[in-house]
Amino acid sequence: MTTTILLAVLFAAFCHACWNALVKFGNDRFFGLVMIAFFSGVLTLPALFLLGLPPVNALPWLTLSVIFHIGYTYFLSQAYTHGDLGQIYPISRGSAPLITALLSLIIFNEMLSLSGFLGILLIISGVVIIAFAGKKFTFNIKGKALFYALCTAFFTACYTLSDGQGSRASEDPIIYTLWLFLLNGIVLIIPGIIKYKTTLFQGIRQYWRSGVMGGLMQLISYGIAIWAMSQASIVLVAAIRETSVLFAMFLSIVFLKEKFNMMRIIACLVILSGVLLAKLAS
């Protein structure tokens, strides 16, 4: 993995944390996710008129990814409904790299080097530390919130592998990414229309600014990640992208006035050590 790819993935992680924060700060988590998915799809239209259709060999991966993204969106919205950003985000994102590595080994027979595997373990460890960075080291997350967070992690791993393979099959990560977000926007607006049929347009008028901002950050974040997965190890890119928990933590400190305690300092050092090992492994 080159330094350029590493820095790009870190920037993608920052954008990912930002749009997740926009969802959490809203009153209706599912509506926020629908709005972001809708506007990220709308933002792809101008480019698609110029770039055209995706390659045929990428269509199965696109279909799978849309299905996995639907599951991800549902479970993420439920997780944020039953839990807090400071716990849901680290658990759902932190356990995803390990699940991704296991699925990649089982399905695609892709193995990591020892340093790469250790790097992933350090990143996951740092994420877990952030999840328990309160005054007392207690597992105080509700059962439902934990279940939905882990389901979110599973679907994250599934769409990560699907999109990594899809970007390689299409040989053009940009076209693949744009079509993915257009299809996601179309698919997710349908349950939005059904659920919010009397208030949907009112909600769009009220929250279109945050929807456009979140949609753009989501598009940039995942577009960079898909491009990086076409250039480097899918598992390592997925793991380094989970440094977004650091940015989510800083957002919580700035906007929610949470304390930057010793456990969080340790978590930062552990995650950064993991990123360094992952970088050296590729």
PDB file of C-alpha atoms in Angstrom:
ATOM      1  CA  MET A   1       0.000   0.000   0.000  1.00  0.00           C
ATOM      2  CA  THR A   2       1.511   3.306  -1.054  1.00  0.00           C
ATOM      3  CA  THR A   3       1.482   6.410   1.108  1.00  0.00           C
ATOM      4  CA  THR A   4      -0.946   8.049  -1.344  1.00  0.00           C
ATOM      5  CA  ILE A   5      -3.460   5.227  -0.912  1.00  0.00           C
ATOM      6  CA  LEU A   6      -3.027   5.312   2.874  1.00  0.00           C
ATOM      7  CA  LEU A   7      -3.674   9.065   3.091  1.00  0.00           C
ATOM      8  CA  ALA A   8      -6.655   8.745   0.748  1.00  0.00           C
ATOM      9  CA  VAL A   9      -8.205   6.005   2.909  1.00  0.00           C
ATOM     10  CA  LEU A  10      -7.663   8.104   6.046  1.00  0.00           C
ATOM     11  CA  PHE A  11      -9.482  11.006   4.376  1.00  0.00           C
ATOM     12  CA  ALA A  12     -12.278   8.589   3.437  1.00  0.00           C
ATOM     13  CA  ALA A  13     -12.455   7.567   7.100  1.00  0.00           C
ATOM     14  CA  PHE A  14     -12.903  11.192   8.128  1.00  0.00           C
ATOM     15  CA  CYS A  15     -15.763  11.674   5.642  1.00  0.00           C
ATOM     16  CA  HIS A  16     -17.363   8.443   6.847  1.00  0.00           C
ATOM     17  CA  ALA A  17     -17.361   9.603  10.454  1.00  0.00           C
ATOM     18  CA  CYS A  18     -18.872  12.948   9.438  1.00  0.00           C
ATOM     19  CA  TRP A  19     -21.889  11.550   7.590  1.00  0.00           C
ATOM     20  CA  ASN A  20     -22.530   9.042  10.389  1.00  0.00           C
ATOM     21  CA  ALA A  21     -22.533  11.942  12.837  1.00  0.00           C
ATOM     22  CA  LEU A  22     -25.115  13.756  10.684  1.00  0.00           C
ATOM     23  CA  VAL A  23     -27.371  10.703  10.912  1.00  0.00           C
ATOM     24  CA  LYS A  24     -26.996  10.411  14.678  1.00  0.00           C
ATOM     25  CA  PHE A  25     -27.597  14.077  15.372  1.00  0.00           C
ATOM     26  CA  GLY A  26     -30.985  13.952  13.601  1.00  0.00           C
ATOM     27  CA  ASN A  27     -34.260  12.962  15.268  1.00  0.00           C
ATOM     28  CA  ASP A  28     -35.164  10.078  12.921  1.00  0.00           C
ATOM     29  CA  ARG A  29     -32.156   7.865  12.135  1.00  0.00           C
ATOM     30  CA  PHE A  30     -33.775   5.925   9.285  1.00  0.00           C
ATOM     31  CA  PHE A  31     -35.034   9.094   7.612  1.00  0.00           C
ATOM     32  CA  GLY A  32     -31.541  10.565   7.851  1.00  0.00           C
ATOM     33  CA  LEU A  33     -30.047   7.489   6.177  1.00  0.00           C
ATOM     34  CA  VAL A  34     -32.701   7.566   3.441  1.00  0.00           C
ATOM     35  CA  MET A  35     -32.006  11.247   2.752  1.00  0.00           C
ATOM     36  CA  ILE A  36     -28.256  10.725   2.551  1.00  0.00           C
ATOM     37  CA  ALA A  37     -28.656   7.693   0.260  1.00  0.00           C
ATOM     38  CA  PHE A  38     -31.132   9.596  -1.930  1.00  0.00           C
ATOM     39  CA  PHE A  39     -28.945  12.665  -2.376  1.00  0.00           C
ATOM     40  CA  SER A  40     -25.769  10.624  -2.897  1.00  0.00           C
ATOM     41  CA  GLY A  41     -27.643   8.917  -5.744  1.00  0.00           C
ATOM     42  CA  VAL A  42     -28.782  12.236  -7.188  1.00  0.00           C
ATOM     43  CA  LEU A  43     -25.217  13.555  -7.122  1.00  0.00           C
ATOM     44  CA  THR A  44     -24.076  10.702  -9.385  1.00  0.00           C
ATOM     45  CA  LEU A  45     -26.461  11.527 -12.263  1.00  0.00           C
ATOM     46  CA  PRO A  46     -24.405  14.214 -14.059  1.00  0.00           C
ATOM     47  CA  ALA A  47     -21.325  11.979 -14.197  1.00  0.00           C
ATOM     48  CA  LEU A  48     -23.285   8.901 -15.300  1.00  0.00           C
ATOM     49  CA  PHE A  49     -24.589  10.732 -18.351  1.00  0.00           C
ATOM     50  CA  LEU A  50     -20.958  11.045 -19.451  1.00  0.00           C
ATOM     51  CA  LEU A  51     -19.553   7.694 -18.295  1.00  0.00           C
ATOM     52  CA  GLY A  52     -22.356   5.356 -19.365  1.00  0.00           C
ATOM     53  CA  LEU A  53     -23.303   1.858 -18.208  1.00  0.00           C
ATOM     54  CA  PRO A  54     -21.222  -0.420 -15.956  1.00  0.00           C
ATOM     55  CA  PRO A  55     -19.481  -3.474 -17.470  1.00  0.00           C
ATOM     56  CA  VAL A  56     -21.572  -6.636 -17.599  1.00  0.00           C
ATOM     57  CA  ASN A  57     -19.154  -8.590 -15.386  1.00  0.00           C
ATOM     58  CA  ALA A  58     -19.674  -6.048 -12.586  1.00  0.00           C
ATOM     59  CA  LEU A  59     -23.482  -6.421 -12.509  1.00  0.00           C
ATOM     60  CA  PRO A  60     -23.618  -9.473 -10.162  1.00  0.00           C
ATOM     61  CA  TRP A  61     -21.406  -7.646  -7.640  1.00  0.00           C
ATOM     62  CA  LEU A  62     -23.515  -4.499  -7.924  1.00  0.00           C
ATOM     63  CA  THR A  63     -26.660  -6.519  -7.235  1.00  0.00           C
ATOM     64  CA  LEU A  64     -25.118  -8.208  -4.219  1.00  0.00           C
ATOM     65  CA  SER A  65     -23.778  -4.934  -2.881  1.00  0.00           C
ATOM     66  CA  VAL A  66     -27.159  -3.194  -3.098  1.00  0.00           C
ATOM     67  CA  ILE A  67     -28.741  -6.052  -1.133  1.00  0.00           C
ATOM     68  CA  PHE A  68     -26.002  -5.891   1.506  1.00  0.00           C
ATOM     69  CA  HIS A  69     -26.294  -2.081   1.719  1.00  0.00           C
ATOM     70  CA  ILE A  70     -30.030  -2.397   2.387  1.00  0.00           C
ATOM     71  CA  GLY A  71     -29.285  -4.694   5.331  1.00  0.00           C
ATOM     72  CA  TYR A  72     -26.524  -2.364   6.512  1.00  0.00           C
ATOM     73  CA  THR A  73     -28.800   0.686   6.381  1.00  0.00           C
ATOM     74  CA  TYR A  74     -31.608  -1.020   8.271  1.00  0.00           C
ATOM     75  CA  PHE A  75     -29.433  -2.409  11.072  1.00  0.00           C
ATOM     76  CA  LEU A  76     -27.416   0.805  11.395  1.00  0.00           C
ATOM     77  CA  SER A  77     -30.578   2.885  11.802  1.00  0.00           C
ATOM     78  CA  GLN A  78     -31.859   0.443  14.421  1.00  0.00           C
ATOM     79  CA  ALA A  79     -28.507   0.477  16.230  1.00  0.00           C
ATOM     80  CA  TYR A  80     -28.515   4.280  16.423  1.00  0.00           C
ATOM     81  CA  THR A  81     -32.116   4.184  17.658  1.00  0.00           C
ATOM     82  CA  HIS A  82     -31.227   1.901  20.576  1.00  0.00           C
ATOM     83  CA  GLY A  83     -27.691   3.089  21.357  1.00  0.00           C
ATOM     84  CA  ASP A  84     -25.295   6.032  21.427  1.00  0.00           C
ATOM     85  CA  LEU A  85     -22.876   7.142  18.710  1.00  0.00           C
ATOM     86  CA  GLY A  86     -19.890   6.729  21.046  1.00  0.00           C
ATOM     87  CA  GLN A  87     -20.587   2.984  21.466  1.00  0.00           C
ATOM     88  CA  ILE A  88     -22.518   1.897  18.365  1.00  0.00           C
ATOM     89  CA  TYR A  89     -20.020   3.363  15.927  1.00  0.00           C
ATOM     90  CA  PRO A  90     -16.880   1.754  17.440  1.00  0.00           C
ATOM     91  CA  ILE A  91     -18.515  -1.661  17.879  1.00  0.00           C
ATOM     92  CA  SER A  92     -20.162  -1.799  14.440  1.00  0.00           C
ATOM     93  CA  ARG A  93     -17.098  -0.502  12.627  1.00  0.00           C
ATOM     94  CA  GLY A  94     -14.486  -2.106  14.856  1.00  0.00           C
ATOM     95  CA  SER A  95     -15.662  -5.688  14.504  1.00  0.00           C
ATOM     96  CA  ALA A  96     -16.163  -5.366  10.730  1.00  0.00           C
ATOM     97  CA  PRO A  97     -12.464  -5.780   9.748  1.00  0.00           C
ATOM     98  CA  LEU A  98     -12.158  -9.113  11.572  1.00  0.00           C
ATOM     99  CA  ILE A  99     -15.358 -10.406   9.951  1.00  0.00           C
ATOM    100  CA  THR A 100     -14.076  -9.148   6.584  1.00  0.00           C
ATOM    101  CA  ALA A 101     -10.773 -10.975   7.048  1.00  0.00           C
ATOM    102  CA  LEU A 102     -12.516 -14.232   8.012  1.00  0.00           C
ATOM    103  CA  LEU A 103     -14.974 -14.078   5.096  1.00  0.00           C
ATOM    104  CA  SER A 104     -12.168 -13.196   2.682  1.00  0.00           C
ATOM    105  CA  LEU A 105     -10.193 -16.225   3.849  1.00  0.00           C
ATOM    106  CA  ILE A 106     -13.196 -18.581   3.649  1.00  0.00           C
ATOM    107  CA  ILE A 107     -14.694 -17.343   0.369  1.00  0.00           C
ATOM    108  CA  PHE A 108     -11.724 -16.022  -1.625  1.00  0.00           C
ATOM    109  CA  ASN A 109      -8.865 -17.873   0.103  1.00  0.00           C
ATOM    110  CA  GLU A 110      -7.007 -14.583   0.621  1.00  0.00           C
ATOM    111  CA  MET A 111      -4.524 -14.714   3.485  1.00  0.00           C
ATOM    112  CA  LEU A 112      -2.799 -11.821   5.230  1.00  0.00           C
ATOM    113  CA  SER A 113       0.812 -11.583   6.269  1.00  0.00           C
ATOM    114  CA  LEU A 114       1.581 -11.768   9.978  1.00  0.00           C
ATOM    115  CA  SER A 115       2.227  -8.025  10.239  1.00  0.00           C
ATOM    116  CA  GLY A 116      -0.998  -7.280   8.352  1.00  0.00           C
ATOM    117  CA  PHE A 117      -3.004  -9.508  10.686  1.00  0.00           C
ATOM    118  CA  LEU A 118      -1.370  -7.954  13.756  1.00  0.00           C
ATOM    119  CA  GLY A 119      -2.118  -4.499  12.368  1.00  0.00           C
ATOM    120  CA  ILE A 120      -5.802  -5.373  12.026  1.00  0.00           C
ATOM    121  CA  LEU A 121      -5.877  -6.757  15.581  1.00  0.00           C
ATOM    122  CA  LEU A 122      -4.340  -3.534  16.898  1.00  0.00           C
ATOM    123  CA  ILE A 123      -6.871  -1.407  15.030  1.00  0.00           C
ATOM    124  CA  ILE A 124      -9.723  -3.526  16.384  1.00  0.00           C
ATOM    125  CA  SER A 125      -8.259  -3.362  19.892  1.00  0.00           C
ATOM    126  CA  GLY A 126      -8.069   0.426  19.724  1.00  0.00           C
ATOM    127  CA  VAL A 127     -11.644   0.613  18.518  1.00  0.00           C
ATOM    128  CA  VAL A 128     -12.814  -1.581  21.415  1.00  0.00           C
ATOM    129  CA  ILE A 129     -10.938   0.635  23.873  1.00  0.00           C
ATOM    130  CA  ILE A 130     -12.772   3.664  22.474  1.00  0.00           C
ATOM    131  CA  ALA A 131     -16.077   1.864  22.984  1.00  0.00           C
ATOM    132  CA  PHE A 132     -15.297   1.539  26.701  1.00  0.00           C
ATOM    133  CA  ALA A 133     -13.564   4.874  27.185  1.00  0.00           C
ATOM    134  CA  GLY A 134     -15.928   6.112  29.868  1.00  0.00           C
ATOM    135  CA  LYS A 135     -15.063   6.640  33.501  1.00  0.00           C
ATOM    136  CA  LYS A 136     -15.767   2.993  34.341  1.00  0.00           C
ATOM    137  CA  PHE A 137     -14.788  -0.007  32.263  1.00  0.00           C
ATOM    138  CA  THR A 138     -18.286  -1.521  32.103  1.00  0.00           C
ATOM    139  CA  PHE A 139     -20.199  -3.120  29.272  1.00  0.00           C
ATOM    140  CA  ASN A 140     -23.271  -0.914  29.619  1.00  0.00           C
ATOM    141  CA  ILE A 141     -24.592  -1.128  26.066  1.00  0.00           C
ATOM    142  CA  LYS A 142     -28.126  -2.512  25.733  1.00  0.00           C
ATOM    143  CA  GLY A 143     -28.643  -5.979  24.276  1.00  0.00           C
ATOM    144  CA  LYS A 144     -30.663  -4.768  21.289  1.00  0.00           C
ATOM    145  CA  ALA A 145     -28.120  -2.070  20.476  1.00  0.00           C
ATOM    146  CA  LEU A 146     -25.278  -4.631  20.604  1.00  0.00           C
ATOM    147  CA  PHE A 147     -27.196  -7.057  18.359  1.00  0.00           C
ATOM    148  CA  TYR A 148     -27.943  -4.384  15.759  1.00  0.00           C
ATOM    149  CA  ALA A 149     -24.363  -3.093  15.908  1.00  0.00           C
ATOM    150  CA  LEU A 150     -22.933  -6.567  15.239  1.00  0.00           C
ATOM    151  CA  CYS A 151     -25.422  -7.159  12.403  1.00  0.00           C
ATOM    152  CA  THR A 152     -24.298  -3.838  10.949  1.00  0.00           C
ATOM    153  CA  ALA A 153     -20.695  -5.070  11.125  1.00  0.00           C
ATOM    154  CA  PHE A 154     -21.599  -8.299   9.302  1.00  0.00           C
ATOM    155  CA  PHE A 155     -23.310  -6.466   6.453  1.00  0.00           C
ATOM    156  CA  THR A 156     -20.409  -4.016   6.339  1.00  0.00           C
ATOM    157  CA  ALA A 157     -18.013  -6.917   5.799  1.00  0.00           C
ATOM    158  CA  CYS A 158     -20.277  -8.397   3.108  1.00  0.00           C
ATOM    159  CA  TYR A 159     -20.625  -5.249   1.041  1.00  0.00           C
ATOM    160  CA  THR A 160     -16.933  -4.457   1.499  1.00  0.00           C
ATOM    161  CA  LEU A 161     -15.896  -7.752  -0.089  1.00  0.00           C
ATOM    162  CA  SER A 162     -18.575  -7.480  -2.764  1.00  0.00           C
ATOM    163  CA  ASP A 163     -17.526  -3.969  -3.738  1.00  0.00           C
ATOM    164  CA  GLY A 164     -13.839  -4.830  -3.638  1.00  0.00           C
ATOM    165  CA  GLN A 165     -14.396  -7.686  -6.074  1.00  0.00           C
ATOM    166  CA  GLY A 166     -16.812  -5.587  -8.128  1.00  0.00           C
ATOM    167  CA  SER A 167     -14.347  -2.738  -8.541  1.00  0.00           C
ATOM    168  CA  ARG A 168     -11.735  -5.192  -9.790  1.00  0.00           C
ATOM    169  CA  ALA A 169     -14.181  -6.901 -12.141  1.00  0.00           C
ATOM    170  CA  SER A 170     -15.372  -3.605 -13.626  1.00  0.00           C
ATOM    171  CA  GLU A 171     -11.795  -2.324 -14.118  1.00  0.00           C
ATOM    172  CA  ASP A 172     -13.179   1.174 -13.474  1.00  0.00           C
ATOM    173  CA  PRO A 173     -13.874   1.894  -9.780  1.00  0.00           C
ATOM    174  CA  ILE A 174     -15.421   5.296 -10.564  1.00  0.00           C
ATOM    175  CA  ILE A 175     -18.170   3.898 -12.807  1.00  0.00           C
ATOM    176  CA  TYR A 176     -18.809   1.073 -10.339  1.00  0.00           C
ATOM    177  CA  THR A 177     -19.084   3.503  -7.404  1.00  0.00           C
ATOM    178  CA  LEU A 178     -21.432   5.898  -9.210  1.00  0.00           C
ATOM    179  CA  TRP A 179     -23.795   3.130 -10.275  1.00  0.00           C
ATOM    180  CA  LEU A 180     -23.705   1.616  -6.801  1.00  0.00           C
ATOM    181  CA  PHE A 181     -24.843   4.864  -5.198  1.00  0.00           C
ATOM    182  CA  LEU A 182     -27.474   5.522  -7.840  1.00  0.00           C
ATOM    183  CA  LEU A 183     -28.977   2.056  -7.304  1.00  0.00           C
ATOM    184  CA  ASN A 184     -28.769   2.426  -3.518  1.00  0.00           C
ATOM    185  CA  GLY A 185     -30.549   5.766  -3.724  1.00  0.00           C
ATOM    186  CA  ILE A 186     -33.327   4.294  -5.871  1.00  0.00           C
ATOM    187  CA  VAL A 187     -33.774   1.227  -3.673  1.00  0.00           C
ATOM    188  CA  LEU A 188     -33.742   3.097  -0.353  1.00  0.00           C
ATOM    189  CA  ILE A 189     -36.095   5.875  -1.436  1.00  0.00           C
ATOM    190  CA  ILE A 190     -38.834   3.255  -1.949  1.00  0.00           C
ATOM    191  CA  PRO A 191     -39.201   2.331   1.769  1.00  0.00           C
ATOM    192  CA  GLY A 192     -38.785   6.048   2.493  1.00  0.00           C
ATOM    193  CA  ILE A 193     -41.805   6.859   0.328  1.00  0.00           C
ATOM    194  CA  ILE A 194     -43.794   4.056   1.952  1.00  0.00           C
ATOM    195  CA  LYS A 195     -42.916   5.041   5.524  1.00  0.00           C
ATOM    196  CA  TYR A 196     -42.982   8.838   5.112  1.00  0.00           C
ATOM    197  CA  LYS A 197     -45.559   9.200   2.319  1.00  0.00           C
ATOM    198  CA  THR A 198     -47.293  12.145   4.009  1.00  0.00           C
ATOM    199  CA  THR A 199     -44.178  13.948   5.261  1.00  0.00           C
ATOM    200  CA  LEU A 200     -41.452  12.939   2.779  1.00  0.00           C
ATOM    201  CA  PHE A 201     -41.415  16.103   0.670  1.00  0.00           C
ATOM    202  CA  GLN A 202     -41.683  18.270   3.759  1.00  0.00           C
ATOM    203  CA  GLY A 203     -38.682  16.450   5.220  1.00  0.00           C
ATOM    204  CA  ILE A 204     -36.707  16.867   1.985  1.00  0.00           C
ATOM    205  CA  ARG A 205     -37.367  20.614   1.990  1.00  0.00           C
ATOM    206  CA  GLN A 206     -36.349  20.845   5.632  1.00  0.00           C
ATOM    207  CA  TYR A 207     -33.259  18.646   5.609  1.00  0.00           C
ATOM    208  CA  TRP A 208     -31.988  18.854   2.026  1.00  0.00           C
ATOM    209  CA  ARG A 209     -28.844  20.720   3.062  1.00  0.00           C
ATOM    210  CA  SER A 210     -27.722  18.045   5.518  1.00  0.00           C
ATOM    211  CA  GLY A 211     -28.834  15.396   3.006  1.00  0.00           C
ATOM    212  CA  VAL A 212     -26.677  16.863   0.253  1.00  0.00           C
ATOM    213  CA  MET A 213     -23.726  17.313   2.620  1.00  0.00           C
ATOM    214  CA  GLY A 214     -24.041  13.787   3.996  1.00  0.00           C
ATOM    215  CA  GLY A 215     -24.611  12.329   0.531  1.00  0.00           C
ATOM    216  CA  LEU A 216     -21.494  14.026  -0.825  1.00  0.00           C
ATOM    217  CA  MET A 217     -19.370  12.836   2.103  1.00  0.00           C
ATOM    218  CA  GLN A 218     -20.739   9.306   1.749  1.00  0.00           C
ATOM    219  CA  LEU A 219     -20.008   9.311  -1.976  1.00  0.00           C
ATOM    220  CA  ILE A 220     -16.465  10.602  -1.479  1.00  0.00           C
ATOM    221  CA  SER A 221     -15.791   8.262   1.436  1.00  0.00           C
ATOM    222  CA  TYR A 222     -16.871   5.060  -0.212  1.00  0.00           C
ATOM    223  CA  GLY A 223     -15.681   6.072  -3.658  1.00  0.00           C
ATOM    224  CA  ILE A 224     -12.145   6.451  -2.317  1.00  0.00           C
ATOM    225  CA  ALA A 225     -12.430   3.149  -0.442  1.00  0.00           C
ATOM    226  CA  ILE A 226     -13.585   1.259  -3.554  1.00  0.00           C
ATOM    227  CA  TRP A 227     -10.774   2.782  -5.594  1.00  0.00           C
ATOM    228  CA  ALA A 228      -8.261   1.824  -2.890  1.00  0.00           C
ATOM    229  CA  MET A 229      -9.591  -1.751  -2.779  1.00  0.00           C
ATOM    230  CA  SER A 230      -8.927  -2.051  -6.509  1.00  0.00           C
ATOM    231  CA  GLN A 231      -5.297  -1.055  -5.883  1.00  0.00           C
ATOM    232  CA  ALA A 232      -4.464  -2.808  -2.599  1.00  0.00           C
ATOM    233  CA  SER A 233      -5.610  -5.570  -0.249  1.00  0.00           C
ATOM    234  CA  ILE A 234      -9.364  -5.338   0.377  1.00  0.00           C
ATOM    235  CA  VAL A 235      -8.993  -6.491   3.985  1.00  0.00           C
ATOM    236  CA  LEU A 236      -6.239  -3.994   4.809  1.00  0.00           C
ATOM    237  CA  VAL A 237      -8.100  -1.094   3.194  1.00  0.00           C
ATOM    238  CA  ALA A 238     -11.231  -2.044   5.140  1.00  0.00           C
ATOM    239  CA  ALA A 239      -9.252  -2.170   8.381  1.00  0.00           C
ATOM    240  CA  ILE A 240      -7.489   1.171   7.887  1.00  0.00           C
ATOM    241  CA  ARG A 241     -10.816   2.752   6.955  1.00  0.00           C
ATOM    242  CA  GLU A 242     -12.034   1.883  10.437  1.00  0.00           C
ATOM    243  CA  THR A 243      -9.782   4.621  11.776  1.00  0.00           C
ATOM    244  CA  SER A 244     -12.967   6.613  11.199  1.00  0.00           C
ATOM    245  CA  VAL A 245     -13.729   5.770  14.838  1.00  0.00           C
ATOM    246  CA  LEU A 246     -10.957   8.189  15.804  1.00  0.00           C
ATOM    247  CA  PHE A 247     -12.638  10.961  13.866  1.00  0.00           C
ATOM    248  CA  ALA A 248     -16.019   9.980  15.333  1.00  0.00           C
ATOM    249  CA  MET A 249     -14.486  10.179  18.795  1.00  0.00           C
ATOM    250  CA  PHE A 250     -13.122  13.657  18.129  1.00  0.00           C
ATOM    251  CA  LEU A 251     -16.524  14.748  16.782  1.00  0.00           C
ATOM    252  CA  SER A 252     -18.110  13.497  20.015  1.00  0.00           C
ATOM    253  CA  ILE A 253     -15.524  15.431  22.037  1.00  0.00           C
ATOM    254  CA  VAL A 254     -16.078  18.654  20.073  1.00  0.00           C
ATOM    255  CA  PHE A 255     -19.853  18.601  19.661  1.00  0.00           C
ATOM    256  CA  LEU A 256     -21.031  16.421  22.556  1.00  0.00           C
ATOM    257  CA  LYS A 257     -18.407  17.738  25.009  1.00  0.00           C
ATOM    258  CA  GLU A 258     -17.136  14.268  25.911  1.00  0.00           C
ATOM    259  CA  LYS A 259     -13.816  14.070  27.752  1.00  0.00           C
ATOM    260  CA  PHE A 260     -10.540  13.105  26.093  1.00  0.00           C
ATOM    261  CA  ASN A 261      -9.346  10.776  28.854  1.00  0.00           C
ATOM    262  CA  MET A 262      -6.344   8.478  29.195  1.00  0.00           C
ATOM    263  CA  MET A 263      -8.130   5.465  27.683  1.00  0.00           C
ATOM    264  CA  ARG A 264      -8.844   7.430  24.539  1.00  0.00           C
ATOM    265  CA  ILE A 265      -5.221   8.532  24.306  1.00  0.00           C
ATOM    266  CA  ILE A 266      -4.157   4.883  24.586  1.00  0.00           C
ATOM    267  CA  ALA A 267      -6.740   3.927  21.932  1.00  0.00           C
ATOM    268  CA  CYS A 268      -5.319   6.523  19.535  1.00  0.00           C
ATOM    269  CA  LEU A 269      -1.788   5.155  19.980  1.00  0.00           C
ATOM    270  CA  VAL A 270      -2.935   1.546  19.528  1.00  0.00           C
ATOM    271  CA  ILE A 271      -4.889   2.336  16.355  1.00  0.00           C
ATOM    272  CA  LEU A 272      -2.035   4.364  14.884  1.00  0.00           C
ATOM    273  CA  SER A 273       0.345   1.471  15.607  1.00  0.00           C
ATOM    274  CA  GLY A 274      -2.034  -0.857  13.802  1.00  0.00           C
ATOM    275  CA  VAL A 275      -2.180   1.467  10.788  1.00  0.00           C
ATOM    276  CA  LEU A 276       1.616   1.532  10.655  1.00  0.00           C
ATOM    277  CA  LEU A 277       1.835  -2.261  10.735  1.00  0.00           C
ATOM    278  CA  ALA A 278      -0.848  -2.570   8.051  1.00  0.00           C
ATOM    279  CA  LYS A 279       1.048  -0.083   5.905  1.00  0.00           C
ATOM    280  CA  LEU A 280       4.295  -2.041   6.270  1.00  0.00           C
ATOM    281  CA  ALA A 281       2.506  -5.294   5.456  1.00  0.00           C
ATOM    282  CA  SER A 282       1.512  -4.276   1.937  1.00  0.00           C
TER     283      SER A 282
END
